[in-house]
mmCIF file of C-alpha atoms in Angstrom:
data_model
loop_
_atom_site.group_PDB
_atom_site.id
_atom_site.type_symbol
_atom_site.label_atom_id
_atom_site.label_comp_id
_atom_site.label_asym_id
_atom_site.label_seq_id
_atom_site.Cartn_x
_atom_site.Cartn_y
_atom_site.Cartn_z
ATOM 1 C CA MET V 121 -43.878 22.059 -33.490
ATOM 2 C CA VAL V 122 -40.314 22.897 -34.557
ATOM 3 C CA LYS V 123 -38.657 25.997 -33.183
ATOM 4 C CA MET V 124 -36.333 27.984 -35.456
ATOM 5 C CA LEU V 125 -33.024 29.088 -33.996
ATOM 6 C CA GLN V 126 -30.685 31.847 -35.044
ATOM 7 C CA GLY V 127 -28.903 31.000 -38.314
ATOM 8 C CA GLY V 128 -31.747 28.916 -39.738
ATOM 9 C CA ARG V 129 -31.153 25.857 -37.573
ATOM 10 C CA THR V 130 -33.990 23.997 -35.989
ATOM 11 C CA ALA V 131 -34.119 22.963 -32.347
ATOM 12 C CA ALA V 132 -34.765 19.378 -31.376
ATOM 13 C CA PRO V 133 -38.325 18.873 -30.234
ATOM 14 C CA ALA V 134 -38.811 18.755 -26.463
ATOM 15 C CA ARG V 135 -39.044 15.203 -25.185
ATOM 16 C CA THR V 136 -41.726 14.099 -22.805
ATOM 17 C CA ARG V 137 -40.965 12.445 -19.480
ATOM 18 C CA ALA V 138 -42.066 9.078 -20.806
ATOM 19 C CA GLU V 139 -39.650 9.339 -23.736
ATOM 20 C CA LYS V 140 -36.803 10.313 -21.423
ATOM 21 C CA ARG V 141 -37.552 7.360 -19.120
ATOM 22 C CA ALA V 142 -37.682 4.978 -22.092
ATOM 23 C CA ARG V 143 -34.326 6.210 -23.401
ATOM 24 C CA GLY V 144 -32.822 5.841 -19.906
ATOM 25 C CA ARG V 145 -34.075 2.232 -19.702
ATOM 26 C CA GLN V 146 -32.610 1.475 -23.147
ATOM 27 C CA ARG V 147 -29.274 2.977 -22.141
ATOM 28 C CA ARG V 148 -29.240 0.923 -18.899
ATOM 29 C CA ARG V 149 -30.078 -2.264 -20.820
ATOM 30 C CA ARG V 150 -27.225 -1.600 -23.262
ATOM 31 C CA VAL V 151 -24.754 -1.026 -20.427
ATOM 32 C CA LEU V 152 -25.902 -4.142 -18.567
ATOM 33 C CA THR V 153 -25.664 -6.207 -21.769
ATOM 34 C CA LYS V 154 -22.092 -5.007 -22.384
ATOM 35 C CA LEU V 155 -21.169 -5.681 -18.753
ATOM 36 C CA ASN V 156 -22.637 -9.173 -18.988
ATOM 37 C CA GLN V 157 -20.748 -9.869 -22.226
ATOM 38 C CA SER V 158 -17.391 -8.987 -20.650
ATOM 39 C CA LYS V 159 -17.924 -10.278 -17.126
ATOM 40 C CA SER V 160 -14.897 -12.597 -17.400
ATOM 41 C CA LEU V 161 -12.688 -9.545 -17.984
ATOM 42 C CA TYR V 162 -14.140 -7.862 -14.920
ATOM 43 C CA LEU V 163 -13.384 -10.987 -12.887
ATOM 44 C CA PHE V 164 -9.726 -10.501 -13.798
ATOM 45 C CA LEU V 165 -9.902 -7.032 -12.243
ATOM 46 C CA ILE V 166 -10.996 -8.328 -8.838
ATOM 47 C CA PRO V 167 -7.495 -9.379 -7.619
ATOM 48 C CA ALA V 168 -6.048 -6.010 -8.664
ATOM 49 C CA ILE V 169 -8.823 -4.114 -6.910
ATOM 50 C CA VAL V 170 -8.415 -6.209 -3.753
ATOM 51 C CA TYR V 171 -4.635 -5.608 -3.889
ATOM 52 C CA PHE V 172 -5.069 -1.833 -4.085
ATOM 53 C CA ILE V 173 -7.645 -1.806 -1.307
ATOM 54 C CA ILE V 174 -5.428 -3.858 1.028
ATOM 55 C CA PHE V 175 -2.059 -2.273 0.278
ATOM 56 C CA CYS V 176 -2.965 1.280 -0.787
ATOM 57 C CA TYR V 177 -6.217 2.365 0.851
ATOM 58 C CA LEU V 178 -6.243 0.538 4.185
ATOM 59 C CA PRO V 179 -2.782 1.870 5.211
ATOM 60 C CA MET V 180 -4.118 5.403 4.733
ATOM 61 C CA TYR V 181 -6.071 4.828 7.942
ATOM 62 C CA GLY V 182 -2.795 5.101 9.892
ATOM 63 C CA VAL V 183 -1.810 8.426 8.300
ATOM 64 C CA GLN V 184 -4.018 10.229 10.789
ATOM 65 C CA ILE V 185 -1.504 9.351 13.541
ATOM 66 C CA ALA V 186 0.543 12.321 12.317
ATOM 67 C CA PHE V 187 -2.287 14.614 13.407
ATOM 68 C CA LYS V 188 -2.927 13.038 16.811
ATOM 69 C CA TYR V 189 -1.207 12.697 20.149
ATOM 70 C CA TYR V 190 -1.068 8.944 19.701
ATOM 71 C CA SER V 191 -1.357 6.629 22.659
ATOM 72 C CA PRO V 192 -1.211 2.859 21.997
ATOM 73 C CA ARG V 193 -3.488 2.323 24.985
ATOM 74 C CA LEU V 194 -6.210 4.516 23.449
ATOM 75 C CA GLY V 195 -5.658 3.536 19.819
ATOM 76 C CA ILE V 196 -6.026 5.776 16.801
ATOM 77 C CA TRP V 197 -9.667 6.703 17.368
ATOM 78 C CA GLY V 198 -9.246 7.341 21.109
ATOM 79 C CA SER V 199 -6.131 9.533 20.858
ATOM 80 C CA THR V 200 -6.572 13.292 21.113
ATOM 81 C CA TRP V 201 -6.429 15.416 17.989
ATOM 82 C CA THR V 202 -3.471 17.822 17.788
ATOM 83 C CA GLY V 203 -3.946 19.202 14.293
ATOM 84 C CA MET V 204 -0.728 20.538 12.764
ATOM 85 C CA GLU V 205 1.176 20.698 16.074
ATOM 86 C CA ASN V 206 3.213 17.522 15.408
ATOM 87 C CA LEU V 207 4.127 18.637 11.901
ATOM 88 C CA ASN V 208 5.069 22.149 13.029
ATOM 89 C CA ARG V 209 7.301 20.669 15.726
ATOM 90 C CA PHE V 210 8.976 18.450 13.094
ATOM 91 C CA PHE V 211 9.499 21.340 10.654
ATOM 92 C CA ASP V 212 11.004 23.484 13.435
ATOM 93 C CA SER V 213 13.311 20.724 14.713
ATOM 94 C CA TYR V 214 17.075 20.825 14.431
ATOM 95 C CA TYR V 215 17.189 17.691 12.230
ATOM 96 C CA PHE V 216 14.602 18.735 9.642
ATOM 97 C CA TRP V 217 17.043 20.160 7.064
ATOM 98 C CA ARG V 218 19.455 17.246 7.461
ATOM 99 C CA LEU V 219 16.613 14.761 6.970
ATOM 100 C CA LEU V 220 15.310 16.646 3.951
ATOM 101 C CA ARG V 221 18.802 16.823 2.401
ATOM 102 C CA ASN V 222 19.350 13.082 2.981
ATOM 103 C CA THR V 223 15.957 12.192 1.508
ATOM 104 C CA VAL V 224 16.475 14.309 -1.611
ATOM 105 C CA GLY V 225 20.055 13.018 -1.952
ATOM 106 C CA LEU V 226 18.994 9.375 -1.761
ATOM 107 C CA SER V 227 16.192 9.990 -4.266
ATOM 108 C CA LEU V 228 18.597 11.632 -6.715
ATOM 109 C CA TYR V 229 21.080 8.790 -6.212
ATOM 110 C CA ASN V 230 18.317 6.320 -6.972
ATOM 111 C CA LEU V 231 17.431 8.179 -10.175
ATOM 112 C CA ILE V 232 21.006 8.706 -11.378
ATOM 113 C CA VAL V 233 22.706 5.448 -10.354
ATOM 114 C CA ALA V 234 20.271 2.762 -9.279
ATOM 115 C CA PHE V 235 17.720 3.309 -12.052
ATOM 116 C CA PRO V 236 19.970 3.043 -15.152
ATOM 117 C CA PHE V 237 22.263 0.322 -13.724
ATOM 118 C CA PRO V 238 19.897 -2.621 -14.370
ATOM 119 C CA ILE V 239 19.320 -1.354 -17.907
ATOM 120 C CA LEU V 240 23.050 -1.165 -18.558
ATOM 121 C CA LEU V 241 23.527 -4.620 -17.027
ATOM 122 C CA ALA V 242 20.854 -6.056 -19.350
ATOM 123 C CA LEU V 243 22.603 -4.458 -22.352
ATOM 124 C CA VAL V 244 25.929 -5.959 -21.274
ATOM 125 C CA PHE V 245 24.316 -9.395 -20.853
ATOM 126 C CA ASN V 246 22.877 -9.061 -24.341
ATOM 127 C CA GLU V 247 26.373 -8.549 -25.771
ATOM 128 C CA VAL V 248 27.841 -11.719 -24.227
ATOM 129 C CA LYS V 249 28.476 -14.145 -27.102
ATOM 130 C CA SER V 250 28.821 -17.467 -25.227
ATOM 131 C CA PRO V 251 25.359 -18.819 -24.287
ATOM 132 C CA LYS V 252 26.737 -20.811 -21.337
ATOM 133 C CA LEU V 253 28.584 -17.798 -19.927
ATOM 134 C CA LYS V 254 25.529 -15.605 -20.484
ATOM 135 C CA LYS V 255 23.272 -18.011 -18.556
ATOM 136 C CA ALA V 256 25.807 -18.396 -15.742
ATOM 137 C CA VAL V 257 26.312 -14.649 -15.307
ATOM 138 C CA GLN V 258 22.555 -13.966 -15.445
ATOM 139 C CA THR V 259 21.889 -16.675 -12.863
ATOM 140 C CA ILE V 260 24.593 -15.388 -10.524
ATOM 141 C CA SER V 261 23.466 -11.764 -10.807
ATOM 142 C CA TYR V 262 19.737 -12.464 -10.402
ATOM 143 C CA ALA V 263 19.971 -15.185 -7.732
ATOM 144 C CA PRO V 264 20.020 -12.738 -4.774
ATOM 145 C CA HIS V 265 16.612 -11.443 -5.841
ATOM 146 C CA PHE V 266 15.090 -14.890 -5.467
ATOM 147 C CA ILE V 267 17.207 -16.542 -2.784
ATOM 148 C CA SER V 268 18.055 -14.975 0.566
ATOM 149 C CA VAL V 269 21.654 -14.041 1.378
ATOM 150 C CA VAL V 270 21.759 -16.631 4.165
ATOM 151 C CA VAL V 271 20.875 -19.415 1.725
ATOM 152 C CA LEU V 272 23.435 -18.137 -0.826
ATOM 153 C CA VAL V 273 26.225 -18.116 1.796
ATOM 154 C CA GLY V 274 25.203 -21.614 2.868
ATOM 155 C CA MET V 275 25.316 -22.795 -0.734
ATOM 156 C CA GLY V 276 28.761 -21.235 -1.171
ATOM 157 C CA MET V 277 30.070 -22.817 1.998
ATOM 158 C CA ARG V 278 28.580 -26.189 1.003
ATOM 159 C CA ALA V 279 30.203 -25.945 -2.433
ATOM 160 C CA GLY V 280 33.590 -25.408 -0.782
ATOM 161 C CA ARG V 281 33.315 -28.563 1.322
ATOM 162 C CA GLY V 282 33.359 -32.233 0.378
ATOM 163 C CA LEU V 283 30.784 -34.838 1.325
ATOM 164 C CA HIS V 284 32.128 -35.156 4.871
ATOM 165 C CA GLY V 285 32.741 -31.475 5.567
ATOM 166 C CA GLU V 286 36.456 -31.243 4.723
ATOM 167 C CA ALA V 287 37.535 -28.250 2.670
ATOM 168 C CA GLN V 288 38.301 -28.800 -1.011
ATOM 169 C CA PRO V 289 41.985 -28.137 -1.714
ATOM 170 C CA GLY V 290 41.394 -25.893 -4.740
ATOM 171 C CA LEU V 291 38.876 -23.644 -2.954
ATOM 172 C CA CYS V 292 40.866 -22.805 0.192
ATOM 173 C CA LEU V 293 41.893 -19.210 0.728
ATOM 174 C CA ARG V 294 45.565 -18.801 1.629
#
């Protein structure tokens, strides 16, 4: 039995419960088949999901300290709840505006200076014509990101000394 709608259109016939269940089973089978076909791709997602759980969601547990009168002896769950009292005290403190100004200032500095500087440095490196000079300058500028400052200073001091610890004549500061 087909029902006529306004404008001459016909309505879809009402489905029985059995038909609806059958369509749901078909849909589930299709989804499971597609999941099974791309299970190797989902395995690649596992490290990313674990990373976000460990470094993004688990630290959120400690955020509730801001709303409690925290006592290390009692822990987070045992400490008494203060609500917004801690935040109100912070907003009313003498240092609030100075801290806010410093935070906004450092963020703007990061956007204006620290963000475009690596891009400009990469463009300058791209314009260096000598391949040896380019590699040397890139290595020197990127080394601190991979080697600690202590190791770099040690390498510099070692380079300025001979095999037995005496200073090289050309490297002495006078």
